[in-house]
PDB file of C-alpha atoms in Angstrom:
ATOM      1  CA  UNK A   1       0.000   0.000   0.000  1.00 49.00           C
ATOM      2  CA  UNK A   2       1.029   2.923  -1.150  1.00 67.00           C
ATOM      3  CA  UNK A   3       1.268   6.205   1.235  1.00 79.00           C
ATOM      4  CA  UNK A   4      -0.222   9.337  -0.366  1.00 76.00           C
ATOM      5  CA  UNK A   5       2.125  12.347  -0.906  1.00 85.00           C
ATOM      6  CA  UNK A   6       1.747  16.052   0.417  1.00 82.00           C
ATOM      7  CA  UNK A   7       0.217  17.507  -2.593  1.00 84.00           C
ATOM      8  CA  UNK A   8      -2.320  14.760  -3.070  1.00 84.00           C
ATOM      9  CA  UNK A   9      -3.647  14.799   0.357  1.00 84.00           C
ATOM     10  CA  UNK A  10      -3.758  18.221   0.177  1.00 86.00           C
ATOM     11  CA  UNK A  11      -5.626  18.298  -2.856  1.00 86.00           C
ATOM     12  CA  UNK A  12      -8.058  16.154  -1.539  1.00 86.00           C
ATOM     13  CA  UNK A  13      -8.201  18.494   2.116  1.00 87.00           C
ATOM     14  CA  UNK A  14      -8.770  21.122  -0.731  1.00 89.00           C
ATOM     15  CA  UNK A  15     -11.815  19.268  -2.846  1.00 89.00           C
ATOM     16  CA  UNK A  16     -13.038  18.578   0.807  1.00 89.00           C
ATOM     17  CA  UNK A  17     -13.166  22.050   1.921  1.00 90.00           C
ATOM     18  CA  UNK A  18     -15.127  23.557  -1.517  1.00 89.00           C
ATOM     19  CA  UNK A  19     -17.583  21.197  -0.872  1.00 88.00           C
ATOM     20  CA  UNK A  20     -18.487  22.163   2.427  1.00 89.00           C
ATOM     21  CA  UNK A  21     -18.353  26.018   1.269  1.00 89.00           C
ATOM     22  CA  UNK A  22     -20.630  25.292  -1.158  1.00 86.00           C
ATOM     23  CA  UNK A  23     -23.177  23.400   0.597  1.00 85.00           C
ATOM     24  CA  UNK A  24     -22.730  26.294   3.119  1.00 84.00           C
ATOM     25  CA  UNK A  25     -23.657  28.798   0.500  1.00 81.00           C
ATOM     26  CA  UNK A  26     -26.316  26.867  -1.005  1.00 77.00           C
ATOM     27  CA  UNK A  27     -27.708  26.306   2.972  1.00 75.00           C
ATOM     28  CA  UNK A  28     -27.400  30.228   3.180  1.00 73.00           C
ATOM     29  CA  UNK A  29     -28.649  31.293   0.696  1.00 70.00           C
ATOM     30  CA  UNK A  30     -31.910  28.487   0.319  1.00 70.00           C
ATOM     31  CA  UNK A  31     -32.728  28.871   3.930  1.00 68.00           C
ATOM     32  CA  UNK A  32     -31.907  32.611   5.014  1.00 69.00           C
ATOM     33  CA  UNK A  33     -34.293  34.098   2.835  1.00 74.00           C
ATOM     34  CA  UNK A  34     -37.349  31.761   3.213  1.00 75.00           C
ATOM     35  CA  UNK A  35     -36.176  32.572   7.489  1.00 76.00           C
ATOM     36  CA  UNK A  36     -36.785  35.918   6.769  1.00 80.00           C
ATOM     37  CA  UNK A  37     -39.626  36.314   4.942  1.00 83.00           C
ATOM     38  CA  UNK A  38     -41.876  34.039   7.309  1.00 85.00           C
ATOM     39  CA  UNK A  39     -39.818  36.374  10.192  1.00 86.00           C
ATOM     40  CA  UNK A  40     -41.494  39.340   7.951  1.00 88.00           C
ATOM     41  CA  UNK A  41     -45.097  37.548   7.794  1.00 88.00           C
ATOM     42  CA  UNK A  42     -44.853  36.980  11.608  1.00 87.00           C
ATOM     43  CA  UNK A  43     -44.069  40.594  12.240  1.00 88.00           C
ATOM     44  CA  UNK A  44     -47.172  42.221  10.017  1.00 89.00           C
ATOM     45  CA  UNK A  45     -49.197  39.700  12.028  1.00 87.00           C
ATOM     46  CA  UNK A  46     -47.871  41.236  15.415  1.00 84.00           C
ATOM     47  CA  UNK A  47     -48.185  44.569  14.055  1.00 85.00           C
ATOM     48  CA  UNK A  48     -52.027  44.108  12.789  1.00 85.00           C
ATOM     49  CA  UNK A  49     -52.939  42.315  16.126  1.00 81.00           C
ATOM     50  CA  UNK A  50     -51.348  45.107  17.903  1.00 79.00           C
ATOM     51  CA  UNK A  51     -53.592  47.971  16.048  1.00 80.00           C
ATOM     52  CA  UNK A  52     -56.568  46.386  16.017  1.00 78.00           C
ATOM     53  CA  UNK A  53     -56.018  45.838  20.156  1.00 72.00           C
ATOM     54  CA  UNK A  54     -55.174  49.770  20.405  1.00 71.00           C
ATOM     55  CA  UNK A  55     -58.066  50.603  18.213  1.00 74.00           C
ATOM     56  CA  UNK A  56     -60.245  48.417  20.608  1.00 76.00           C
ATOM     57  CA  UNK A  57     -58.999  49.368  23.994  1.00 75.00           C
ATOM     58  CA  UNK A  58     -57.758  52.812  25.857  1.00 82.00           C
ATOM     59  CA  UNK A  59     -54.318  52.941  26.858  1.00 82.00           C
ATOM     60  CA  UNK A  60     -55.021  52.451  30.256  1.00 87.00           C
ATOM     61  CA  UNK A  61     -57.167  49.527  30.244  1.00 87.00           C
ATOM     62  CA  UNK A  62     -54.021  47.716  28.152  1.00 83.00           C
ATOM     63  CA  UNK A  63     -51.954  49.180  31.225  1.00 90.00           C
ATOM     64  CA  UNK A  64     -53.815  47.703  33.604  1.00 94.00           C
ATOM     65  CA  UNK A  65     -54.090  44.375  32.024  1.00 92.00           C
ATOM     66  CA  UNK A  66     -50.472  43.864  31.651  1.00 93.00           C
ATOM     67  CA  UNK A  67     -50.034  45.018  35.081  1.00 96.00           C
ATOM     68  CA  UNK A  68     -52.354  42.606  35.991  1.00 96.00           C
ATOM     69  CA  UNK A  69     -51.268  39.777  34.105  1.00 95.00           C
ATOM     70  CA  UNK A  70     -47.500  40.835  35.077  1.00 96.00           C
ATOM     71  CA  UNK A  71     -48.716  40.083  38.832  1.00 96.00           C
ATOM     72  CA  UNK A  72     -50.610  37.023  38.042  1.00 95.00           C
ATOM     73  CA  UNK A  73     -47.373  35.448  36.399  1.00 95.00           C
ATOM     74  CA  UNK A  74     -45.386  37.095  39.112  1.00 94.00           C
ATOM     75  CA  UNK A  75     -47.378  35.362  42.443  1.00 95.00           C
ATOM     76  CA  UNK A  76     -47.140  31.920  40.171  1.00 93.00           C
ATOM     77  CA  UNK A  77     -43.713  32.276  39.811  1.00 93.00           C
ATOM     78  CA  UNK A  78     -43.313  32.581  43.370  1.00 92.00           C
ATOM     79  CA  UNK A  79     -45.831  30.017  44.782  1.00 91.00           C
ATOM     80  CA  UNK A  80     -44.059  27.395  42.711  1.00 90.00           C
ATOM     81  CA  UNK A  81     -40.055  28.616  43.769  1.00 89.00           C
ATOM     82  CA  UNK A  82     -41.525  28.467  47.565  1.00 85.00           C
ATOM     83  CA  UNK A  83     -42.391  25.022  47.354  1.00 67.00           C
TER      84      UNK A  83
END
């Protein structure tokens, strides 16, 4: 059996490395876009939700739910550490 020289092997480290860069790229660029639009889509959704809400409700009634809701979470939170 016959050993592999320097330049072959690294030819073949080479050959190894372009592949993995180019399923990389082809990951990146597949993937990231398709990420970002549903990212995009999931935002307008937030952003409708949120002005129908303030169209619905006065600022302080959304105050005082969160508050509310904030201290619900809150006394949970604690009831189930103390235990």
């Amino acid at each position: 059996m016959t050993e592999k020289t320097v330049p072959e092997r690294l030819a073949v480290i080479e050959t190894e490395i372009t592949n993995i860069k180019e399923t990389l790229d082809d990951i990146k660029d597949n993937h990231l876009n398709s990420i970002y639009n549903k990212f995009d889509d999931i935002w307008q959704k937030f952003v409708c939700l949120e002005k129908k809400i303030i169209s619905r409700l006065p600022l302080w009634v959304t105050m005082m739910i969160t508050l509310l809701t904030s201290l619900c979470v809150g006394l949970i939170v604690y009831g189930v550490m103390r235990k």
